[in-house]
Coordinates of C-alpha atoms and ligand atoms in Angstrom, one line a residue:
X1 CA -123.7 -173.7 -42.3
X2 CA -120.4 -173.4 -44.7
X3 CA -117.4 -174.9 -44.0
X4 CA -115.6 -171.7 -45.7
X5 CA -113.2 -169.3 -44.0
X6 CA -115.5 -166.3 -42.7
X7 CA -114.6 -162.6 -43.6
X8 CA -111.2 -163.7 -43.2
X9 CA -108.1 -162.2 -44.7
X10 CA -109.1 -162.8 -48.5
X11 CA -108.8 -159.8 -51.3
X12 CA -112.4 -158.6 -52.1
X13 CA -113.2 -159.1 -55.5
X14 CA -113.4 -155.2 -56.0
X15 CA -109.4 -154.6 -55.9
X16 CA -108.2 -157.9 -57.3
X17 CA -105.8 -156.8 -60.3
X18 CA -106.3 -158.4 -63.2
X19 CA -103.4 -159.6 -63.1
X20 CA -102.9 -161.5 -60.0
X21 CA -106.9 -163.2 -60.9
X22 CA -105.3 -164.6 -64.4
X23 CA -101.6 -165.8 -62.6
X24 CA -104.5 -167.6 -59.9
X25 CA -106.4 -169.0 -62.7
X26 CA -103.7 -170.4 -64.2
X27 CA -102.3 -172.2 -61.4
X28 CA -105.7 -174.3 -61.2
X29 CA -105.2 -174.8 -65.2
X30 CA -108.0 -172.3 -66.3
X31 CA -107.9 -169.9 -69.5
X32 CA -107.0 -166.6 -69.0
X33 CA -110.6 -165.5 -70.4
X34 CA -112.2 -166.6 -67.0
X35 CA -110.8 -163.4 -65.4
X36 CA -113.0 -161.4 -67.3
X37 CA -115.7 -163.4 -66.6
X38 CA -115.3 -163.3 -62.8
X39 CA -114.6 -159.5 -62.7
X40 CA -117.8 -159.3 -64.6
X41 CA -120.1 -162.1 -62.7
X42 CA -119.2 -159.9 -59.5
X43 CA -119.9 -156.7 -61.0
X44 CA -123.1 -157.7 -62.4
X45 CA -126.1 -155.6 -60.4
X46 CA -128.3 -159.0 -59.5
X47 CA -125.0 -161.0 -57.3
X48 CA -126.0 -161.5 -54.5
X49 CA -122.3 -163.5 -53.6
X50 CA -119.7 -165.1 -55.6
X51 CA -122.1 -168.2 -55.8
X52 CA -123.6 -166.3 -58.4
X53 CA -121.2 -166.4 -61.2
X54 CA -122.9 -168.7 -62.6
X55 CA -121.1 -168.4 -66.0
X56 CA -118.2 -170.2 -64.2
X57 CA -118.3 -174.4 -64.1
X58 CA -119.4 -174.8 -60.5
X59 CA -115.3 -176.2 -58.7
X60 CA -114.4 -173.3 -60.0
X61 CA -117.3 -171.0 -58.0
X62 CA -116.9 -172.8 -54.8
X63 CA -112.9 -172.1 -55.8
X64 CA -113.6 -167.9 -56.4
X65 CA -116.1 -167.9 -53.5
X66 CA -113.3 -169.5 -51.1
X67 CA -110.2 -167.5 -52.5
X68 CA -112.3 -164.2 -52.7
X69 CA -114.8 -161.9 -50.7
X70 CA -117.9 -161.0 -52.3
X71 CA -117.1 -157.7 -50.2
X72 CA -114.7 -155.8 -47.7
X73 CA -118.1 -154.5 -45.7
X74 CA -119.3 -157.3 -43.5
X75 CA -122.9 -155.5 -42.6
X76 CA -124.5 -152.3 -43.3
X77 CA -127.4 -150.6 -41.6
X78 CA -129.5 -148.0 -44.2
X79 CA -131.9 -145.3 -43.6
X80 CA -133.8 -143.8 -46.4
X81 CA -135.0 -140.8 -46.1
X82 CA -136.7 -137.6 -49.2
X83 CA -139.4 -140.0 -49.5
X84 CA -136.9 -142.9 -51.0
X85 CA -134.5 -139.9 -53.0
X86 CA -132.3 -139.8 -50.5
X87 CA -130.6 -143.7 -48.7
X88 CA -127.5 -143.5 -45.8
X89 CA -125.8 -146.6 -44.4
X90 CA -123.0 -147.0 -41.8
X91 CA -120.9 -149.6 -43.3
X92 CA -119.1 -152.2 -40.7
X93 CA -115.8 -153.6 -42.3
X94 CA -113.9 -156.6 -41.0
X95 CA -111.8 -155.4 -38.4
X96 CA -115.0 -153.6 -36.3
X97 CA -114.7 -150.3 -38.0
X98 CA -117.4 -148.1 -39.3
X99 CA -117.7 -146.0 -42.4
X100 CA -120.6 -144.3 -44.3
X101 CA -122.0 -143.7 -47.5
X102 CA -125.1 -141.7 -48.9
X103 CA -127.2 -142.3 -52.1
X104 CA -129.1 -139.4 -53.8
X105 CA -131.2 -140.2 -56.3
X106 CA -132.2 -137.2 -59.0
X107 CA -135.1 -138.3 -61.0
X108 CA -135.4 -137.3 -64.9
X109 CA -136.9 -134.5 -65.9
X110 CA -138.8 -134.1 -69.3
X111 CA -136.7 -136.8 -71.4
X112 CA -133.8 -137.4 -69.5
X113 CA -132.1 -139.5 -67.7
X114 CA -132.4 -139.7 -63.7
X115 CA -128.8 -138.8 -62.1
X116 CA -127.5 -141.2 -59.1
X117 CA -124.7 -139.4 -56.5
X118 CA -123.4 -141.9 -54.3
X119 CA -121.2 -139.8 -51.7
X120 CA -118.4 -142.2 -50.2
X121 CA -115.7 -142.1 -47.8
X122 CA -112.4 -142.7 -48.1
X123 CA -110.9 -142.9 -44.3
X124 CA -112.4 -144.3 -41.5
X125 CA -112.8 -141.1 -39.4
X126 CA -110.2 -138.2 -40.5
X127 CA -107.3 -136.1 -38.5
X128 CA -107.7 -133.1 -40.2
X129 CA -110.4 -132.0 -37.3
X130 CA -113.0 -129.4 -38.1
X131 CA -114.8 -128.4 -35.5
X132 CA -118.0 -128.4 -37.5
X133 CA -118.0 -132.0 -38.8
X134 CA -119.0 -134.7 -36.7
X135 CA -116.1 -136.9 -38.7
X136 CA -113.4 -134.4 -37.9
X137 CA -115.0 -134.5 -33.8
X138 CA -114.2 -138.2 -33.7
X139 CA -111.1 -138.2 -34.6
X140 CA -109.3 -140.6 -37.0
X141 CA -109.3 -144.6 -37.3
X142 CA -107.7 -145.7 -40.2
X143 CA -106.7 -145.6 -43.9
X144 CA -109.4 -147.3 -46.1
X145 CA -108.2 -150.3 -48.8
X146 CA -109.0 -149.1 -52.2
X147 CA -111.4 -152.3 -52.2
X148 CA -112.8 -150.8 -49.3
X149 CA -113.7 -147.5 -51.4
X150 CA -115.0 -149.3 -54.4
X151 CA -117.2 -151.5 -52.3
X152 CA -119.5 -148.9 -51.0
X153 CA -120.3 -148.0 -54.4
X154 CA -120.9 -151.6 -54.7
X155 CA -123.0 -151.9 -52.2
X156 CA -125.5 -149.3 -53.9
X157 CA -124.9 -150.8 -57.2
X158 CA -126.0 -154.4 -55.4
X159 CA -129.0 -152.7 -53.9
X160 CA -132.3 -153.9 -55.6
X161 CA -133.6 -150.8 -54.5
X162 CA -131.6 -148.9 -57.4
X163 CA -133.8 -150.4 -59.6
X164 CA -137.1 -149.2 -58.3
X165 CA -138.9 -146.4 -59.2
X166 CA -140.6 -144.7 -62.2
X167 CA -138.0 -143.1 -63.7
X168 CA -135.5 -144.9 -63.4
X169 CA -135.1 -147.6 -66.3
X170 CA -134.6 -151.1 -64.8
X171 CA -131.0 -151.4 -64.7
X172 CA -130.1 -148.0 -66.8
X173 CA -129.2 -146.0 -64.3
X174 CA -126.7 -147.9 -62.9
X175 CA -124.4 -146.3 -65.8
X176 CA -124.9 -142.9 -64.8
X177 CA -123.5 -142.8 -61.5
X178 CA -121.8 -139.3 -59.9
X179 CA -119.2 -140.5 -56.9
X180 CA -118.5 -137.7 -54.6
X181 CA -115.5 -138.8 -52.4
X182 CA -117.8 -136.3 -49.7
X183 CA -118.0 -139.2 -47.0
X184 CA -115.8 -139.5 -44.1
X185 CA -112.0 -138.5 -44.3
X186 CA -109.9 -136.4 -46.1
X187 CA -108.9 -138.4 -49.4
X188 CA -105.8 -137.1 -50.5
X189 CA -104.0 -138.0 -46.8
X190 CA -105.2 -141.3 -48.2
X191 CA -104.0 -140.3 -51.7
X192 CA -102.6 -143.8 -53.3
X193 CA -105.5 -146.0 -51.8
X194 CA -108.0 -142.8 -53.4
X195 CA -106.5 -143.0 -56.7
X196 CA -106.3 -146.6 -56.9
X197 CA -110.1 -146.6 -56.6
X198 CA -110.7 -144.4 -59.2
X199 CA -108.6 -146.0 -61.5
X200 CA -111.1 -149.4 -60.4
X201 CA -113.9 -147.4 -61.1
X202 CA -112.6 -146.3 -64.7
X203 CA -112.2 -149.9 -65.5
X204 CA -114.8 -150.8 -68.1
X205 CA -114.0 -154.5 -67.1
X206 CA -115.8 -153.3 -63.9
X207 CA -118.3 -150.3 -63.2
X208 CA -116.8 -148.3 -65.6
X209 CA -117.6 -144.9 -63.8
X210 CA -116.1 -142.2 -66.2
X211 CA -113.2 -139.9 -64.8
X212 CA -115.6 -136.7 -65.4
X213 CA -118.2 -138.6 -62.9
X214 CA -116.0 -138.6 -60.0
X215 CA -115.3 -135.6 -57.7
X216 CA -112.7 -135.7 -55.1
X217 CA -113.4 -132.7 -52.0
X218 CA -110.4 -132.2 -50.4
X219 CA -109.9 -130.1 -47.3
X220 CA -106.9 -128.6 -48.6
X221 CA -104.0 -131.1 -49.3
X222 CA -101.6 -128.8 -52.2
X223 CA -99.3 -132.1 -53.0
X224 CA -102.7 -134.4 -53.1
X225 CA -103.6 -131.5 -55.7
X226 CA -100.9 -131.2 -57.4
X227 CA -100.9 -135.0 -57.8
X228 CA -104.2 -135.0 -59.6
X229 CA -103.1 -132.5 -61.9
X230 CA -100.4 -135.3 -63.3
X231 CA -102.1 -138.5 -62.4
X232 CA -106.1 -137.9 -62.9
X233 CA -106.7 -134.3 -64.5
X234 CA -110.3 -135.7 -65.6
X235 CA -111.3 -136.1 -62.0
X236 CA -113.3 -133.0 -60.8
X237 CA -112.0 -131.0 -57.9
X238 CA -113.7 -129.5 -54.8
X239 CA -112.0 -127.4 -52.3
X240 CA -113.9 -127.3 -48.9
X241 CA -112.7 -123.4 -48.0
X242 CA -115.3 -122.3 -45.8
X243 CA -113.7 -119.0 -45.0
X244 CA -112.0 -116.1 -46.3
X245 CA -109.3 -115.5 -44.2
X246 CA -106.1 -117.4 -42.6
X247 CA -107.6 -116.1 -39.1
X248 CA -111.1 -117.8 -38.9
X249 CA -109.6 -120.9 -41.7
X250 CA -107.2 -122.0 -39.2
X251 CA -109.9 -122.6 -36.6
X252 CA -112.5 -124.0 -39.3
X253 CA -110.3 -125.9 -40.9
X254 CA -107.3 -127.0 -39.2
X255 CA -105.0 -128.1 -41.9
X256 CA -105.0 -124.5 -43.4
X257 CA -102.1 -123.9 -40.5
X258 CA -100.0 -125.9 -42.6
X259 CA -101.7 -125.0 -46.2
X260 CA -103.0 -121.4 -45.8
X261 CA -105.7 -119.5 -48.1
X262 CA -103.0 -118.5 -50.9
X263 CA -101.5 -122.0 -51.2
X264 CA -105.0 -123.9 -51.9
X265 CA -106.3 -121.3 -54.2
X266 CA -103.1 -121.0 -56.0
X267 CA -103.5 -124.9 -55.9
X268 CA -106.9 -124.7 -57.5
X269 CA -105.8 -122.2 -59.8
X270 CA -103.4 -124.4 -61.6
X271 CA -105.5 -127.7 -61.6
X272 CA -108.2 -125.3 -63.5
X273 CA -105.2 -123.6 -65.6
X274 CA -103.7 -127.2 -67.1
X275 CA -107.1 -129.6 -67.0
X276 CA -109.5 -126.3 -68.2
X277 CA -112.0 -128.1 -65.6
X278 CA -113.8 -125.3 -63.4
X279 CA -113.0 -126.1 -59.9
X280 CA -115.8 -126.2 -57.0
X281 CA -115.0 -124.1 -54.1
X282 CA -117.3 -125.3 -51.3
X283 CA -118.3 -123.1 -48.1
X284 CA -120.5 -123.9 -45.4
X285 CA -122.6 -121.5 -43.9
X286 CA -122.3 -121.0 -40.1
X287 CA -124.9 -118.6 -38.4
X288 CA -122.7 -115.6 -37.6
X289 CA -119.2 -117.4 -37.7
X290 CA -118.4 -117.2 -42.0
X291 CA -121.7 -115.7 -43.2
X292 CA -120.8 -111.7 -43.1
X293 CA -121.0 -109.7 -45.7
X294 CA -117.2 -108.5 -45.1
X295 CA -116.9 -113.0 -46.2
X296 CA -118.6 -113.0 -48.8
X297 CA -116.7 -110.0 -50.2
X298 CA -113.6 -111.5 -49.3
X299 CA -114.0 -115.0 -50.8
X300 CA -115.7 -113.4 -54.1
X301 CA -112.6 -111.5 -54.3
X302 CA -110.6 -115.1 -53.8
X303 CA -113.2 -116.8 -56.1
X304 CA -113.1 -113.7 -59.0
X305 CA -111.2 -114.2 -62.5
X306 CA -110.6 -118.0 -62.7
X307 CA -112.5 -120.7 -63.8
X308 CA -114.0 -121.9 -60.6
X309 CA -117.6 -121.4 -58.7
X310 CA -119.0 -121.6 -55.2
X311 CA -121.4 -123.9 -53.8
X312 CA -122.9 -122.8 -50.8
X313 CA -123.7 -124.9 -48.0
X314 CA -126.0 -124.3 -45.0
X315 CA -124.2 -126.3 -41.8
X316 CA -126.4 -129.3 -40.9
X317 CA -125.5 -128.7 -37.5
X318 CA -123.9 -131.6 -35.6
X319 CA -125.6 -133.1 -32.4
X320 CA -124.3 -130.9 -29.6
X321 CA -123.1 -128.3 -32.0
X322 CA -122.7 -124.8 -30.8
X323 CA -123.4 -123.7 -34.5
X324 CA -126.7 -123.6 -36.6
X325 CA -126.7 -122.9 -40.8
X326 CA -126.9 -119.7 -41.8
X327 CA -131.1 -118.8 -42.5
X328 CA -132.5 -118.8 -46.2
X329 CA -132.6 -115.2 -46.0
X330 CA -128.6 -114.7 -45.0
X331 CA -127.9 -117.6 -47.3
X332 CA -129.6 -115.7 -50.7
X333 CA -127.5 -112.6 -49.5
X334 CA -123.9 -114.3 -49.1
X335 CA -124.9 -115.5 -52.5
X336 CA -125.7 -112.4 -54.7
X337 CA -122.6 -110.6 -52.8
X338 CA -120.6 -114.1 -55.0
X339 CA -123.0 -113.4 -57.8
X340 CA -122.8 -109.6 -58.7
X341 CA -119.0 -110.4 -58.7
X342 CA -119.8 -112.3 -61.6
X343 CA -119.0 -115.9 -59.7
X344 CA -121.2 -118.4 -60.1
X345 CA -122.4 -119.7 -57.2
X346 CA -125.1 -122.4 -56.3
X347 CA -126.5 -123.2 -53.1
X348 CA -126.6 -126.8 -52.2
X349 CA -129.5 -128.9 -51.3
X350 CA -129.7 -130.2 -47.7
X351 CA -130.5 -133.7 -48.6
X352 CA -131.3 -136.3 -46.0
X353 CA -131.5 -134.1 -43.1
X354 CA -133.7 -136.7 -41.2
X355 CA -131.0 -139.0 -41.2
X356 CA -128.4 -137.2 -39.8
X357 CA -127.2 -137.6 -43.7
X358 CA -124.0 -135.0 -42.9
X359 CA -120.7 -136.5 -42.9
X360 CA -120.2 -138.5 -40.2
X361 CA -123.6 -138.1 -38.3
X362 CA -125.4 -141.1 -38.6
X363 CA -122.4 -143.0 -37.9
X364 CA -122.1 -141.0 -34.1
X365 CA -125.7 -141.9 -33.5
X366 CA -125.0 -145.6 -34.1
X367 CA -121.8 -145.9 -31.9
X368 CA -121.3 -148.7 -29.8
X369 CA -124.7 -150.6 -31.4
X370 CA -124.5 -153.7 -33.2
X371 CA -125.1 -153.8 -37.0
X372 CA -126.6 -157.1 -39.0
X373 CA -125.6 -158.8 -41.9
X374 CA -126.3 -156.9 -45.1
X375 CA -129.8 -156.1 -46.0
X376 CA -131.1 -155.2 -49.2
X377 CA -132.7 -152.6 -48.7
X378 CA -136.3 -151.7 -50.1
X379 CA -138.4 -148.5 -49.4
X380 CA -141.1 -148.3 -47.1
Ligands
SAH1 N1 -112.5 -134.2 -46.1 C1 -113.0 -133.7 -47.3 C2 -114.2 -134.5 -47.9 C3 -115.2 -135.0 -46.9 S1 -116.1 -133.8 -46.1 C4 -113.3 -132.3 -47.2 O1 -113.4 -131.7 -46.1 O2 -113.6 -131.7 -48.3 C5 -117.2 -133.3 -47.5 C6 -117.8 -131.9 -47.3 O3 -118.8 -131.9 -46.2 C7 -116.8 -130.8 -46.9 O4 -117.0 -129.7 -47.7 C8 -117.2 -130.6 -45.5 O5 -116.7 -129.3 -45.1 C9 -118.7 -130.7 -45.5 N2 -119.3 -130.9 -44.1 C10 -118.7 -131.6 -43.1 N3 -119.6 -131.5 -42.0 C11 -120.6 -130.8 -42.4 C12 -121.8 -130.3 -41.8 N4 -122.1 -130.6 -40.5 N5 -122.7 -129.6 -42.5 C13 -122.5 -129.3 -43.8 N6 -121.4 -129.7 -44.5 C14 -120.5 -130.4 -43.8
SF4_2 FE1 -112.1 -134.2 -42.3 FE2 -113.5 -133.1 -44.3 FE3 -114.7 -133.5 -41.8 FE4 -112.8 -131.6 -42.1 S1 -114.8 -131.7 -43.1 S2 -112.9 -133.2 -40.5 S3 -111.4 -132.6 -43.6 S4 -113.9 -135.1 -43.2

């Protein structure tokens, strides 16, 4: 039993400013050299809570643990799936709503390093609507807290399980994380919280997650574009365009009513011209809805002459889904029509299938069913 408040309305520790935790300190009389320690007690791999911090005289602990929350989620549920590669959890946060976040783990070849993607979301749910994405189906449920971003990362950073396996070196990895903001929602409607959270990610006081590390997919939003050209040009861009023309974009993806084909690749077409950074143009295969050869003619013409590529992406098709991917065979064909017009393309990897891993999936299959407490999680 504690007598402390429980999940109540406290800041997590992730999106404390530094600030604020020194002006706190100070009014219970403690050096300003504390904050550091507490930011760095909390992001330390092995904390289990903020009764960890053990650098900190014990008042002061019980003080952090009562002012603070260890973490925005209150309970996750995990899956793992690629025989232990590949981990999804549904996220529950404090007010009952439910988020989700994938880890993909990339072992090392030869002498390098292993690569860890952690896919998050930055909405609960999303507006934007595509009728492919079980996300988009829902419908939207509310802005995510920049804390609320950061702590799914944290969550995986917590997870003992990140430790485990042969090539990973105890620990090592944890500085080579990729963040794909390729979770639920559309970050830049969300585009303060978004790039709040990357600027906690830079922080070396905290994860320290390089700029170049983190990708932001965006269905389309030009201002949210535009924005990262001025505010984070070292932040990698994907656009999710997924057709070729205005006719079938507007039915794929919604928001190209108000943003058509010309304004997003003009859009990506400056963020490559002023950060030189090759922007990702991502398409997902649908069997006979996008996949034509007259498509992939049309969006190698789009994709032709500026420093972007093409990821391809078969549809994991959504329970209930009138769709299916496009075959291997129609997939290598879309891609050599992108190829011989001397765009590189790359075909991406349907990770975690078995557990509903696409955005959004895993969290429709869990609806309505309780969630416990936080787990660690440990492969079978
Ligand atoms: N809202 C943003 C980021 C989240 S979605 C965006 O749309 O870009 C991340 C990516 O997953 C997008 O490219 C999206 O189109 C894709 N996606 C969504 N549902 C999918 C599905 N069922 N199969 C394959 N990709 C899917
Ligand atoms: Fe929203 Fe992206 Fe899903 Fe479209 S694909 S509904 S923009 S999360």
């Amino acid at each position: 039993m504690t007598d402390r408040p429980v999940a109540g309305n406290q800041p997590a520790i992730s999106e404390v400013d530094p600030e604020s935790l020194t002006a706190w300190l100070a009014a219970r009389g403690e050096p300003a050299y504390r904050a550091a320690q507490v930011l760095a007690g909390a992001h330390r791999p092995t904390a289990t809570s903020l009764d960890d911090l053990t650098d900190l005289p014990r008042p002061l602990r019980g003080a952090v643990a009562d002012a603070f929350r260890f973490s925005s989620i209150v309970g996750s549920h995990a899956l793992v799936a690629d025989g232990g590669l590949t981990a999804k959890a549904v996220h529950e946060l404090a007010d009952g709503q439910r988020i989700e976040s994938v880890l993909m783990r990339y072992p090392a070849r030869g002498k390098g390093i292993g690569r860890t993607t952690i896919c998050i979301s930055s909405q609960a749910g999303c507006a934007v609507g595509c009728p492919f994405c079980a996300t988009g189906q829902a419908g939207f449920g509310r802005q995510l807290t920049a804390g609320e971003i950061v702590d799914q990362v944290l969550h995986w950073h917590r997870d003992p399980w990140l430790a485990l396996g042969a090539d990973w070196r105890p620990g090592g990895v944890r500085s080579h994380y990729n963040i794909v903001f390729m979770g639920m929602g559309e970050p830049l409607n969300n585009v303060d919280r978004v790039f709040h959270a990357v600027r906690l990610l830079n922080d070396p006081a905290r994860l320290g997650i390089g700029a170049r590390h983190i990708t932001v997919s965006t269905s389309g939003v030009v201002p949210g574009i535009d924005r990262m050209i001025d505010e984070l040009p070292q932040v990698n861009l994907a656009i999710s365009l997924h057709a070729a023309s205005d006719e079938l974009r507007d039915e794929l993806v919604p928001i190209n009513r108000k943003w058509p084909i010309a304004e997003v690749v003009a859009a990506g077409q400056r963020f490559a011209a002023r950060t030189r950074r090759r922007v990702s143009l991502e398409y997902v295969l649908i069997d006979g809805m996008n996949d034509a050869p007259a498509q992939a003619a049309g969006l190698a013409a789009l994709a032709s002459g500026w420093l972007c590529h093409v990821n391809l992406i078969p549809l994991n098709p959504t329970p209930g889904s009138r769709w299916s991917g496009t075959d291997a065979v129609g997939v290598r064909r879309f891609a050599a029509t992108i190829e011989q017009a001397g765009v590189p393309v790359t075909v991406r990897d349907t990770r975690g299938r078995e557990i509903e891993a696409a955005c959004g999936q895993l969290h429709a299959q869990l609806a309505g069913r309780p969630i416990g407490t936080a787990v660690p999680m440990v492969p079978a």
